[in-house]
Coordinates of C-alpha atoms in Angstrom, one line a residue:
Chain A
M160 CA -42.8 -31.9 -149.6
P161 CA -42.7 -35.3 -151.3
R162 CA -44.2 -38.2 -149.2
Q163 CA -41.0 -40.2 -149.4
L164 CA -39.0 -37.4 -147.9
I165 CA -41.5 -37.1 -145.0
E166 CA -41.2 -40.8 -144.4
H167 CA -37.4 -40.5 -144.3
I168 CA -37.6 -37.6 -141.8
K169 CA -40.0 -39.7 -139.6
L170 CA -37.4 -42.5 -139.8
Q171 CA -34.5 -40.2 -138.7
I172 CA -36.5 -38.8 -135.8
T173 CA -37.3 -42.4 -134.7
F174 CA -33.5 -43.1 -135.0
F175 CA -32.7 -40.1 -132.8
W176 CA -35.3 -41.1 -130.2
R177 CA -34.2 -44.7 -130.0
N178 CA -30.5 -44.5 -130.4
R179 CA -28.8 -45.3 -127.0
L180 CA -25.7 -43.3 -127.8
I181 CA -27.6 -40.2 -128.6
R182 CA -29.7 -40.6 -125.4
V183 CA -26.4 -40.9 -123.4
I184 CA -24.9 -37.8 -125.0
G185 CA -28.2 -35.9 -124.4
L186 CA -28.4 -37.1 -120.8
F187 CA -24.8 -36.3 -120.1
V188 CA -25.1 -32.7 -121.4
L189 CA -28.4 -32.3 -119.6
I190 CA -26.8 -33.4 -116.3
I191 CA -23.9 -31.0 -116.7
L192 CA -26.3 -28.2 -117.5
S193 CA -28.5 -29.0 -114.5
V194 CA -25.6 -29.3 -112.1
T195 CA -24.2 -25.9 -113.1
L196 CA -27.4 -24.0 -113.7
I197 CA -29.9 -25.1 -111.0
P198 CA -27.8 -23.9 -108.0
S199 CA -27.2 -20.6 -109.9
I200 CA -30.9 -20.1 -110.5
I201 CA -31.6 -20.7 -106.8
L202 CA -28.7 -18.8 -105.3
K203 CA -28.1 -15.9 -107.6
S204 CA -28.9 -12.4 -106.4
P205 CA -31.5 -10.2 -108.3
E206 CA -28.6 -8.1 -109.8
T207 CA -27.0 -11.0 -111.6
R208 CA -30.2 -12.7 -112.8
F209 CA -30.0 -11.1 -116.3
G210 CA -26.5 -12.5 -116.7
L211 CA -27.8 -15.9 -115.7
I212 CA -30.5 -15.8 -118.4
R213 CA -27.7 -15.0 -120.9
S214 CA -25.6 -17.8 -119.6
I215 CA -28.5 -20.4 -119.8
Q216 CA -29.2 -19.5 -123.4
K217 CA -25.5 -19.6 -124.3
D218 CA -25.2 -23.0 -122.7
I219 CA -28.3 -24.3 -124.5
G220 CA -26.8 -23.0 -127.7
T221 CA -23.6 -24.9 -127.2
F222 CA -25.6 -28.0 -126.2
T223 CA -27.7 -27.7 -129.4
M224 CA -24.5 -27.4 -131.5
I225 CA -23.0 -30.5 -129.9
V226 CA -26.2 -32.5 -130.1
G227 CA -26.8 -31.5 -133.8
L228 CA -23.3 -32.5 -134.8
A229 CA -23.6 -35.8 -132.9
L230 CA -27.0 -36.6 -134.5
A231 CA -25.8 -35.8 -138.0
I232 CA -22.6 -37.8 -137.7
L233 CA -24.3 -40.8 -136.0
T234 CA -27.1 -40.9 -138.5
M235 CA -24.8 -40.9 -141.5
H236 CA -22.4 -43.4 -139.9
Y237 CA -25.1 -45.8 -138.6
H238 CA -27.0 -46.1 -141.9
T239 CA -24.0 -46.4 -144.1
S240 CA -21.8 -48.7 -142.0
S241 CA -24.7 -51.0 -141.0
R242 CA -25.6 -51.1 -144.7
C243 CA -29.3 -50.8 -143.9
I244 CA -29.3 -48.0 -146.5
K245 CA -29.3 -50.9 -149.0
M246 CA -32.9 -51.5 -148.2
V247 CA -33.7 -47.9 -149.0
L248 CA -31.6 -47.6 -152.1
T249 CA -33.3 -50.7 -153.7
K250 CA -36.6 -48.9 -153.7
P251 CA -37.7 -46.4 -156.3
C252 CA -36.8 -43.5 -154.1
P253 CA -34.0 -41.0 -155.0
P254 CA -31.0 -41.3 -152.6
E255 CA -30.9 -37.5 -152.5
W256 CA -34.1 -37.4 -150.5
W257 CA -32.6 -39.6 -147.9
V258 CA -29.5 -37.3 -147.6
L259 CA -31.9 -34.3 -147.4
S260 CA -33.9 -35.9 -144.7
V261 CA -30.7 -36.1 -142.5
F262 CA -30.3 -32.3 -142.9
I263 CA -33.9 -31.5 -142.3
S264 CA -34.4 -33.8 -139.3
T265 CA -31.2 -32.5 -137.6
A266 CA -32.3 -28.9 -138.3
L267 CA -35.7 -29.7 -136.8
V268 CA -34.1 -31.0 -133.6
C269 CA -31.7 -28.1 -133.3
S270 CA -34.6 -25.6 -133.8
C271 CA -36.6 -27.3 -131.1
L272 CA -33.7 -27.1 -128.7
E273 CA -33.1 -23.4 -129.5
L274 CA -36.9 -22.9 -129.0
L275 CA -36.6 -24.6 -125.6
G276 CA -33.8 -22.0 -124.8
V277 CA -36.2 -19.2 -125.8
V278 CA -39.0 -20.6 -123.7
I279 CA -36.7 -21.0 -120.6
A280 CA -35.2 -17.5 -121.0
T281 CA -38.6 -15.9 -121.5
S282 CA -40.1 -17.7 -118.6
L283 CA -37.2 -16.7 -116.3
S284 CA -37.5 -13.1 -117.6
I285 CA -41.2 -13.1 -116.7
A286 CA -40.6 -14.8 -113.3
W287 CA -37.9 -12.4 -112.4
K288 CA -39.7 -9.3 -113.8
I289 CA -37.0 -8.6 -116.3
P290 CA -38.3 -6.8 -119.5
F291 CA -38.3 -9.2 -122.5
Q292 CA -35.5 -8.4 -124.9
M293 CA -35.5 -9.3 -128.6
G294 CA -32.0 -10.5 -128.0
I295 CA -33.4 -13.8 -126.8
I296 CA -34.9 -14.5 -130.2
F297 CA -31.8 -13.1 -132.0
V298 CA -29.4 -15.3 -130.1
A299 CA -31.7 -18.4 -130.7
L300 CA -31.8 -17.7 -134.4
E301 CA -28.0 -17.2 -134.5
G302 CA -27.7 -20.5 -132.6
I303 CA -29.8 -22.3 -135.2
A304 CA -27.5 -20.9 -137.9
Q305 CA -24.4 -22.0 -136.0
S306 CA -25.7 -25.5 -135.5
T307 CA -26.7 -25.7 -139.1
V308 CA -23.2 -24.9 -140.2
A309 CA -21.7 -27.4 -137.7
F310 CA -24.0 -30.4 -138.6
S311 CA -23.8 -29.7 -142.3
W312 CA -20.0 -29.8 -142.1
G313 CA -20.2 -33.0 -140.0
I314 CA -22.5 -34.7 -142.6
L315 CA -20.3 -33.7 -145.4
L316 CA -17.1 -35.1 -143.7
T317 CA -18.9 -38.3 -142.6
A318 CA -19.9 -39.0 -146.1
F319 CA -16.4 -39.9 -147.0
L320 CA -14.5 -40.1 -143.7
H321 CA -14.8 -42.2 -140.5
P322 CA -16.8 -40.3 -137.9
A323 CA -13.8 -40.2 -135.5
V324 CA -11.7 -38.5 -138.2
A325 CA -14.5 -36.2 -139.1
V326 CA -14.9 -35.1 -135.4
M327 CA -11.1 -34.6 -135.1
I328 CA -11.2 -32.4 -138.3
I329 CA -14.1 -30.4 -136.9
I330 CA -12.4 -29.8 -133.6
V331 CA -8.8 -29.2 -134.8
I332 CA -9.2 -27.5 -138.2
Q333 CA -11.0 -24.2 -137.6
E334 CA -11.0 -21.0 -139.5
K335 CA -9.1 -19.2 -136.6
M336 CA -6.2 -21.6 -137.0
F337 CA -5.8 -20.6 -140.7
Y338 CA -6.3 -16.9 -139.8
W339 CA -3.4 -17.0 -137.3
L340 CA -1.2 -19.0 -139.7
M341 CA -1.8 -16.3 -142.3
I342 CA -0.8 -13.6 -139.8
I343 CA 2.4 -15.5 -138.9
T344 CA 3.3 -16.1 -142.6
M345 CA 2.7 -12.4 -143.3
G346 CA 5.0 -11.5 -140.4
A347 CA 7.7 -13.9 -141.6
M348 CA 7.5 -12.5 -145.2
Q349 CA 8.4 -9.0 -144.1
G350 CA 11.8 -10.1 -143.0
M351 CA 12.5 -12.1 -146.2
T352 CA 14.8 -10.7 -148.9
S353 CA 15.4 -13.8 -151.1
P354 CA 12.8 -13.7 -154.0
T355 CA 12.5 -17.5 -153.9
R356 CA 11.6 -17.6 -150.3
R357 CA 9.2 -14.7 -150.8
F358 CA 7.5 -16.6 -153.6
I359 CA 7.2 -19.7 -151.5
S360 CA 5.8 -17.7 -148.6
Q361 CA 3.3 -16.0 -150.9
L362 CA 2.2 -19.4 -152.2
I363 CA 1.7 -20.7 -148.7
Q364 CA -0.2 -17.6 -147.8
Q365 CA -2.5 -18.0 -150.8
L366 CA -3.0 -21.6 -149.8
L367 CA -3.8 -20.7 -146.2
A368 CA -6.2 -18.0 -147.5
C369 CA -7.9 -20.6 -149.6
C370 CA -8.3 -22.9 -146.6
Y371 CA -9.5 -20.0 -144.5
M372 CA -12.3 -19.3 -147.0
I373 CA -13.3 -22.9 -147.3
I374 CA -13.4 -23.9 -143.6
P375 CA -16.8 -23.0 -142.3
S376 CA -17.2 -20.1 -139.9
Y377 CA -19.4 -20.9 -136.9
A378 CA -19.7 -17.4 -135.7
P379 CA -19.4 -14.9 -138.5
F380 CA -19.7 -11.3 -137.5
A381 CA -19.1 -12.3 -133.8
D382 CA -17.2 -9.0 -133.2
K383 CA -20.0 -6.9 -134.7
L384 CA -22.6 -8.6 -132.5
K385 CA -20.8 -8.5 -129.2
G386 CA -23.2 -5.8 -128.0
V387 CA -26.3 -7.9 -128.7
H388 CA -24.9 -10.8 -126.7
L389 CA -24.0 -8.6 -123.8
S390 CA -27.2 -6.5 -123.5
Y391 CA -29.7 -8.5 -125.5
R392 CA -30.7 -5.2 -127.1
V393 CA -31.0 -5.5 -130.9
F394 CA -30.7 -2.5 -133.2
A395 CA -31.9 -2.3 -136.7
G396 CA -28.5 -2.9 -138.2
D397 CA -28.0 -6.0 -136.2
W398 CA -30.9 -7.7 -138.0
A399 CA -29.1 -7.3 -141.2
Y400 CA -26.1 -9.2 -139.8
L401 CA -28.4 -11.9 -138.6
G402 CA -29.8 -12.1 -142.2
Y403 CA -26.2 -12.5 -143.5
I404 CA -25.5 -15.2 -140.9
L405 CA -28.7 -17.1 -141.7
G406 CA -28.0 -16.7 -145.4
Y407 CA -24.5 -18.0 -145.0
A408 CA -25.7 -21.0 -143.0
L409 CA -28.3 -21.9 -145.6
L410 CA -25.8 -21.5 -148.4
F411 CA -23.2 -23.6 -146.6
A412 CA -25.8 -26.3 -145.8
A413 CA -26.9 -26.3 -149.5
F414 CA -23.2 -26.7 -150.6
C415 CA -22.7 -29.5 -148.1
Y416 CA -25.9 -31.2 -149.2
L417 CA -25.0 -31.1 -152.9
I418 CA -21.5 -32.5 -152.3
T419 CA -22.8 -35.2 -149.8
A420 CA -25.6 -36.2 -152.3
L421 CA -23.0 -36.4 -155.0
I422 CA -20.7 -38.6 -152.9
F423 CA -23.7 -40.7 -151.8
T424 CA -24.9 -41.4 -155.3
R425 CA -21.3 -42.2 -156.5
K426 CA -20.6 -44.8 -153.7
R427 CA -21.6 -48.4 -154.2
Y428 CA -24.0 -49.2 -151.4
I429 CA -25.8 -52.0 -153.2
Chain B
M760 CA -29.6 -46.7 -156.7
G761 CA -33.1 -45.6 -156.1
S762 CA -34.0 -46.0 -159.7
P763 CA -37.7 -45.6 -160.7
Q764 CA -37.3 -49.1 -162.2
F765 CA -37.4 -50.5 -158.7
D766 CA -41.1 -49.8 -158.7
R767 CA -41.6 -53.0 -160.8
I768 CA -38.5 -54.8 -159.5
A769 CA -38.2 -56.2 -156.0
Y770 CA -34.9 -57.3 -154.4
L771 CA -34.0 -59.2 -151.3
P772 CA -30.3 -58.9 -150.6
E773 CA -28.3 -61.8 -149.3
E774 CA -27.6 -60.3 -145.9
P775 CA -30.3 -57.8 -145.5
H776 CA -29.2 -55.2 -143.0
Y777 CA -32.3 -53.7 -141.5
H778 CA -33.1 -50.6 -139.6
L779 CA -32.7 -52.4 -136.3
Y780 CA -34.2 -49.6 -134.3
L781 CA -37.6 -50.0 -136.0
T782 CA -40.2 -52.5 -135.0
V783 CA -41.2 -55.2 -137.5
E784 CA -44.3 -53.4 -138.6
E785 CA -42.6 -50.0 -138.7
A786 CA -39.8 -51.4 -140.9
I787 CA -42.1 -53.1 -143.4
R788 CA -44.4 -50.0 -143.5
Y789 CA -41.3 -47.8 -144.1
Y790 CA -40.0 -50.0 -146.9
G791 CA -43.5 -50.0 -148.4
S792 CA -43.7 -46.2 -148.2
L793 CA -40.7 -45.8 -150.4
Y794 CA -42.5 -46.9 -153.5
R795 CA -44.1 -44.3 -155.8
E796 CA -47.5 -45.2 -154.5
A797 CA -47.4 -46.0 -150.8
I798 CA -48.4 -49.5 -149.8
P799 CA -51.7 -49.3 -147.8
Q800 CA -51.6 -50.4 -144.2
R801 CA -54.0 -53.2 -145.0
R802 CA -51.5 -54.7 -147.4
V803 CA -48.7 -54.4 -144.9
R804 CA -50.8 -56.4 -142.3
E805 CA -51.8 -58.9 -145.0
V806 CA -48.1 -59.6 -145.9
M807 CA -47.1 -59.8 -142.3
E808 CA -49.8 -62.4 -141.7
L809 CA -48.7 -64.3 -144.8
V810 CA -45.1 -64.6 -143.6
G811 CA -46.1 -65.3 -140.0
L812 CA -44.9 -62.0 -138.5
S813 CA -48.3 -60.6 -137.4
E814 CA -47.9 -61.4 -133.8
F815 CA -44.4 -59.8 -133.6
N816 CA -45.4 -56.4 -135.1
D817 CA -44.3 -54.5 -132.0
L818 CA -41.0 -56.3 -131.6
L819 CA -37.8 -54.3 -132.5
L820 CA -35.9 -55.8 -135.4
G821 CA -32.8 -55.7 -133.3
K822 CA -34.3 -58.2 -131.0
C823 CA -35.6 -60.5 -133.7
S824 CA -34.0 -63.9 -134.6
K825 CA -32.2 -64.4 -137.9
G826 CA -35.2 -66.2 -139.3
M827 CA -37.6 -63.4 -138.3
K828 CA -35.4 -60.8 -139.9
Q829 CA -35.3 -62.9 -143.0
K830 CA -39.1 -63.1 -142.9
A831 CA -39.3 -59.3 -142.6
G832 CA -37.0 -59.0 -145.6
I833 CA -39.2 -61.4 -147.6
A834 CA -42.3 -59.4 -146.5
A835 CA -40.7 -56.2 -147.7
S836 CA -39.8 -57.7 -151.1
I837 CA -43.3 -59.1 -151.8
L838 CA -45.2 -56.1 -150.5
K839 CA -45.7 -54.7 -153.9
E840 CA -46.8 -56.6 -157.0
C841 CA -43.8 -56.6 -159.3
D842 CA -42.6 -58.0 -162.7
L843 CA -39.2 -59.2 -161.5
L844 CA -38.2 -60.5 -158.1
F845 CA -34.6 -61.0 -157.2
L846 CA -34.0 -63.2 -154.2
D847 CA -30.4 -63.7 -152.9
E848 CA -30.3 -66.8 -150.6
P849 CA -33.9 -66.3 -149.6
T850 CA -34.3 -69.3 -147.2
R851 CA -31.3 -68.4 -145.0
G852 CA -32.3 -68.8 -141.4
L853 CA -35.8 -70.0 -142.2
D854 CA -37.2 -73.1 -140.4
P855 CA -38.7 -75.9 -142.6
I856 CA -42.3 -74.8 -142.2
A857 CA -41.4 -71.2 -143.1
T858 CA -39.4 -72.5 -146.0
K859 CA -42.4 -74.5 -147.3
E860 CA -44.7 -71.5 -146.8
F861 CA -42.3 -69.2 -148.6
R862 CA -42.0 -71.7 -151.5
D863 CA -45.8 -71.6 -151.8
I864 CA -45.8 -67.8 -151.9
L865 CA -43.2 -67.9 -154.6
M866 CA -45.3 -70.4 -156.7
Q867 CA -48.3 -68.2 -156.3
M868 CA -46.4 -65.1 -157.4
H869 CA -45.0 -66.9 -160.3
R870 CA -48.5 -68.0 -161.4
G871 CA -49.5 -64.4 -161.1
G872 CA -46.9 -63.5 -163.7
T873 CA -43.8 -62.5 -161.7
T874 CA -40.5 -63.6 -162.9
I875 CA -38.5 -64.8 -159.9
I876 CA -34.7 -65.1 -159.9
I877 CA -33.3 -67.0 -157.0
N878 CA -29.6 -67.1 -156.2
S879 CA -29.0 -70.1 -153.9
H880 CA -26.4 -72.6 -152.8
I881 CA -29.2 -75.0 -151.6
L882 CA -29.6 -76.9 -154.8
S883 CA -32.5 -79.1 -153.6
E884 CA -34.4 -75.8 -153.0
V885 CA -33.7 -74.6 -156.5
E886 CA -34.8 -77.9 -157.9
M887 CA -38.1 -77.6 -156.2
V888 CA -39.1 -74.2 -157.4
S889 CA -37.2 -73.4 -160.6
D890 CA -38.1 -74.0 -164.2
H891 CA -34.9 -72.5 -165.6
V892 CA -31.5 -72.9 -164.1
A893 CA -28.1 -71.3 -164.6
I894 CA -25.0 -72.8 -163.0
M895 CA -22.3 -70.2 -162.2
D896 CA -18.7 -70.5 -161.2
H897 CA -16.5 -67.5 -160.4
G898 CA -19.0 -65.1 -161.9
R899 CA -19.2 -67.1 -165.2
V900 CA -22.4 -68.8 -166.4
L901 CA -21.3 -72.4 -167.3
V902 CA -24.7 -73.9 -168.1
Q903 CA -28.1 -72.3 -168.6
D904 CA -31.2 -74.3 -169.6
E905 CA -34.6 -75.4 -168.6
L906 CA -34.5 -77.6 -165.5
R907 CA -36.4 -80.5 -167.0
K908 CA -33.9 -80.6 -169.9
L909 CA -30.9 -80.5 -167.5
M910 CA -32.4 -83.2 -165.4
Q911 CA -33.5 -85.4 -168.2
L912 CA -33.5 -89.1 -167.6
D913 CA -30.3 -91.0 -168.2
R914 CA -31.4 -93.7 -170.7
N915 CA -28.2 -95.7 -170.2
L916 CA -28.6 -96.4 -166.5
Y917 CA -31.3 -97.9 -164.3
S918 CA -31.6 -97.1 -160.6
V919 CA -32.6 -100.2 -158.6
E920 CA -33.4 -101.0 -155.0
F921 CA -33.8 -104.6 -153.9
G922 CA -33.5 -106.9 -151.0
A923 CA -30.0 -107.7 -149.7
C924 CA -28.2 -110.8 -150.9
A925 CA -24.6 -112.1 -150.5
D926 CA -23.7 -112.4 -154.2
V927 CA -24.6 -109.1 -155.9
P928 CA -24.0 -109.3 -159.7
E929 CA -20.9 -107.4 -160.8
Y930 CA -22.8 -105.2 -163.2
V931 CA -24.7 -103.7 -160.3
V932 CA -22.9 -100.7 -158.9
V933 CA -23.9 -100.6 -155.2
E934 CA -24.4 -97.1 -153.9
R935 CA -25.8 -97.9 -150.5
S936 CA -26.6 -101.0 -148.5
E937 CA -28.4 -100.7 -145.3
D938 CA -31.3 -102.3 -143.3
G939 CA -31.4 -105.3 -145.7
V940 CA -31.9 -103.1 -148.8
I941 CA -29.3 -102.5 -151.5
R942 CA -29.5 -99.4 -153.7
G943 CA -27.5 -99.1 -156.9
T944 CA -27.4 -98.6 -160.6
L945 CA -27.0 -101.0 -163.5
P946 CA -26.6 -100.5 -167.3
S947 CA -29.9 -100.6 -169.2
G948 CA -28.6 -103.6 -171.3
M949 CA -28.3 -105.7 -168.1
L950 CA -31.9 -105.0 -166.9
S951 CA -33.4 -108.4 -168.1
N952 CA -30.4 -110.2 -166.6
F953 CA -30.9 -108.4 -163.3
L954 CA -34.7 -109.2 -163.2
S955 CA -33.9 -112.9 -164.0
F956 CA -31.3 -112.9 -161.2
A957 CA -33.8 -111.3 -158.7
Q958 CA -36.6 -113.8 -159.7
G959 CA -34.2 -116.7 -159.4
K960 CA -33.1 -115.7 -155.9
G961 CA -36.6 -114.7 -154.9
L962 CA -35.4 -111.1 -154.0
A963 CA -37.9 -108.3 -153.5
V964 CA -37.4 -105.5 -156.0
Y965 CA -38.5 -102.2 -154.4
E966 CA -37.6 -99.8 -157.2
C967 CA -36.5 -100.1 -160.8
S968 CA -36.5 -96.9 -162.9
L969 CA -34.4 -95.0 -165.4
K970 CA -31.9 -93.0 -163.5
K971 CA -32.8 -89.3 -162.9
N972 CA -30.0 -86.8 -162.3
T973 CA -30.3 -84.5 -159.4
L974 CA -29.3 -80.8 -159.7
E975 CA -26.5 -81.5 -157.4
E976 CA -25.1 -84.2 -159.6
I977 CA -25.5 -82.0 -162.7
F978 CA -23.8 -79.2 -160.8
M979 CA -20.9 -81.4 -159.8
D980 CA -20.5 -82.8 -163.3
V981 CA -20.5 -79.3 -164.9
L982 CA -17.9 -78.1 -162.4
K983 CA -15.8 -81.2 -162.8
G984 CA -16.0 -80.8 -166.6
V985 CA -14.8 -77.2 -166.4
R986 CA -12.1 -77.8 -163.9
N987 CA -10.7 -80.9 -165.8
A988 CA -10.9 -79.1 -169.2
P989 CA -7.5 -77.9 -170.5
A990 CA -6.9 -74.2 -170.1
A991 CA -7.7 -72.2 -173.1
D992 CA -4.8 -70.5 -174.9

């Protein structure tokens, strides 16, 4: 890995560590997790302990996704709006390295948080004498993939939009929304007799299908992997799905990186 | 942006926006690490010492004064030996001692073969360090020449400073009169008349030399010339 890229990554990690807003977000989520989980750990009966382990890992996964997204958006916004990026871009260092460092450092933090989830879940399993299930690893890897998709999408949007607008888009515009709109349009088309109306509806449907394909999917194959999430038992076929999920996340991150780097090099920061 | 040419070109932006979450030393070290060959830690310390930041190495840039931030920017721009150094309003926020020290650093770099381009509104500062000057107005270069040529002596006027008296000859254009001293200019043809007048009155003459234009006067003359000129068709 080039030395300059490593220096950028170190810088981003320092930014994460010292940024007050990130600390507040982290602390807030941590408090919520503690308030809801600690009493459950103490009070739960032995029969429901397995469910609690699942719940803890799920919550840590959600927390990782939120934190990853916040880190990515804040890093992009802080460095471009405060224009300190100017000090970097007037050095003989490709801007693409800097963009890549945002992706890598955020992925590192997300991976560490998911690892923390694995450690907690494994420790509780050992403490409560519940047999270790590969599902713990499976869910953590899936969580890393989900967080990667989320923060990559956030970085791409923040490259050309205000972070508030980017967050709104991430929350509001989701693949499910387009899926349901497609279903509604299909239903409406069945009752149409006028060829013009049918043509317009078909056009809208194609457009919605296009959006559906473009908008990132945070949990692809969710229906196929329900069993893994419930029992933490992983069968041979499930690993293939995990491979697809990780592949999709990497591809999507690469796509977001390329577009962000392109936008970044086109903008006038100097 | 990020061009390999920046390896031999250093640049200090007008309003450098730094990574305020870094300490002074971390920031300078980070900026130094972005060159093709990383700047050694020893050089970072040396430059920090040179600009007077060594005792603040652990201070966050966000907590530094404007002058200290400017010093950090200067340190970052002189970290690496370069062929061309662009400085945009480099003495903003610097105290007089730091300004003098910075001027000395620039002179030393210039002697070492670095071409330094300073963009400044403080003309006295430019006058002190430059050997070539360009006057710009609205992005257009109006005059560009060697400073000594621009500031050449005005052979038609003498600058004089003498003891105050009640009847100052009319050929003396008084610029200032205070504390019993009159300062003004007179045409070179009237110099012998003035000296006779001063001798006759028994006045002390403190200064009598050919008038030298300051960069500020040149600047004003150039701008007035442009603004009074008829618009081109």
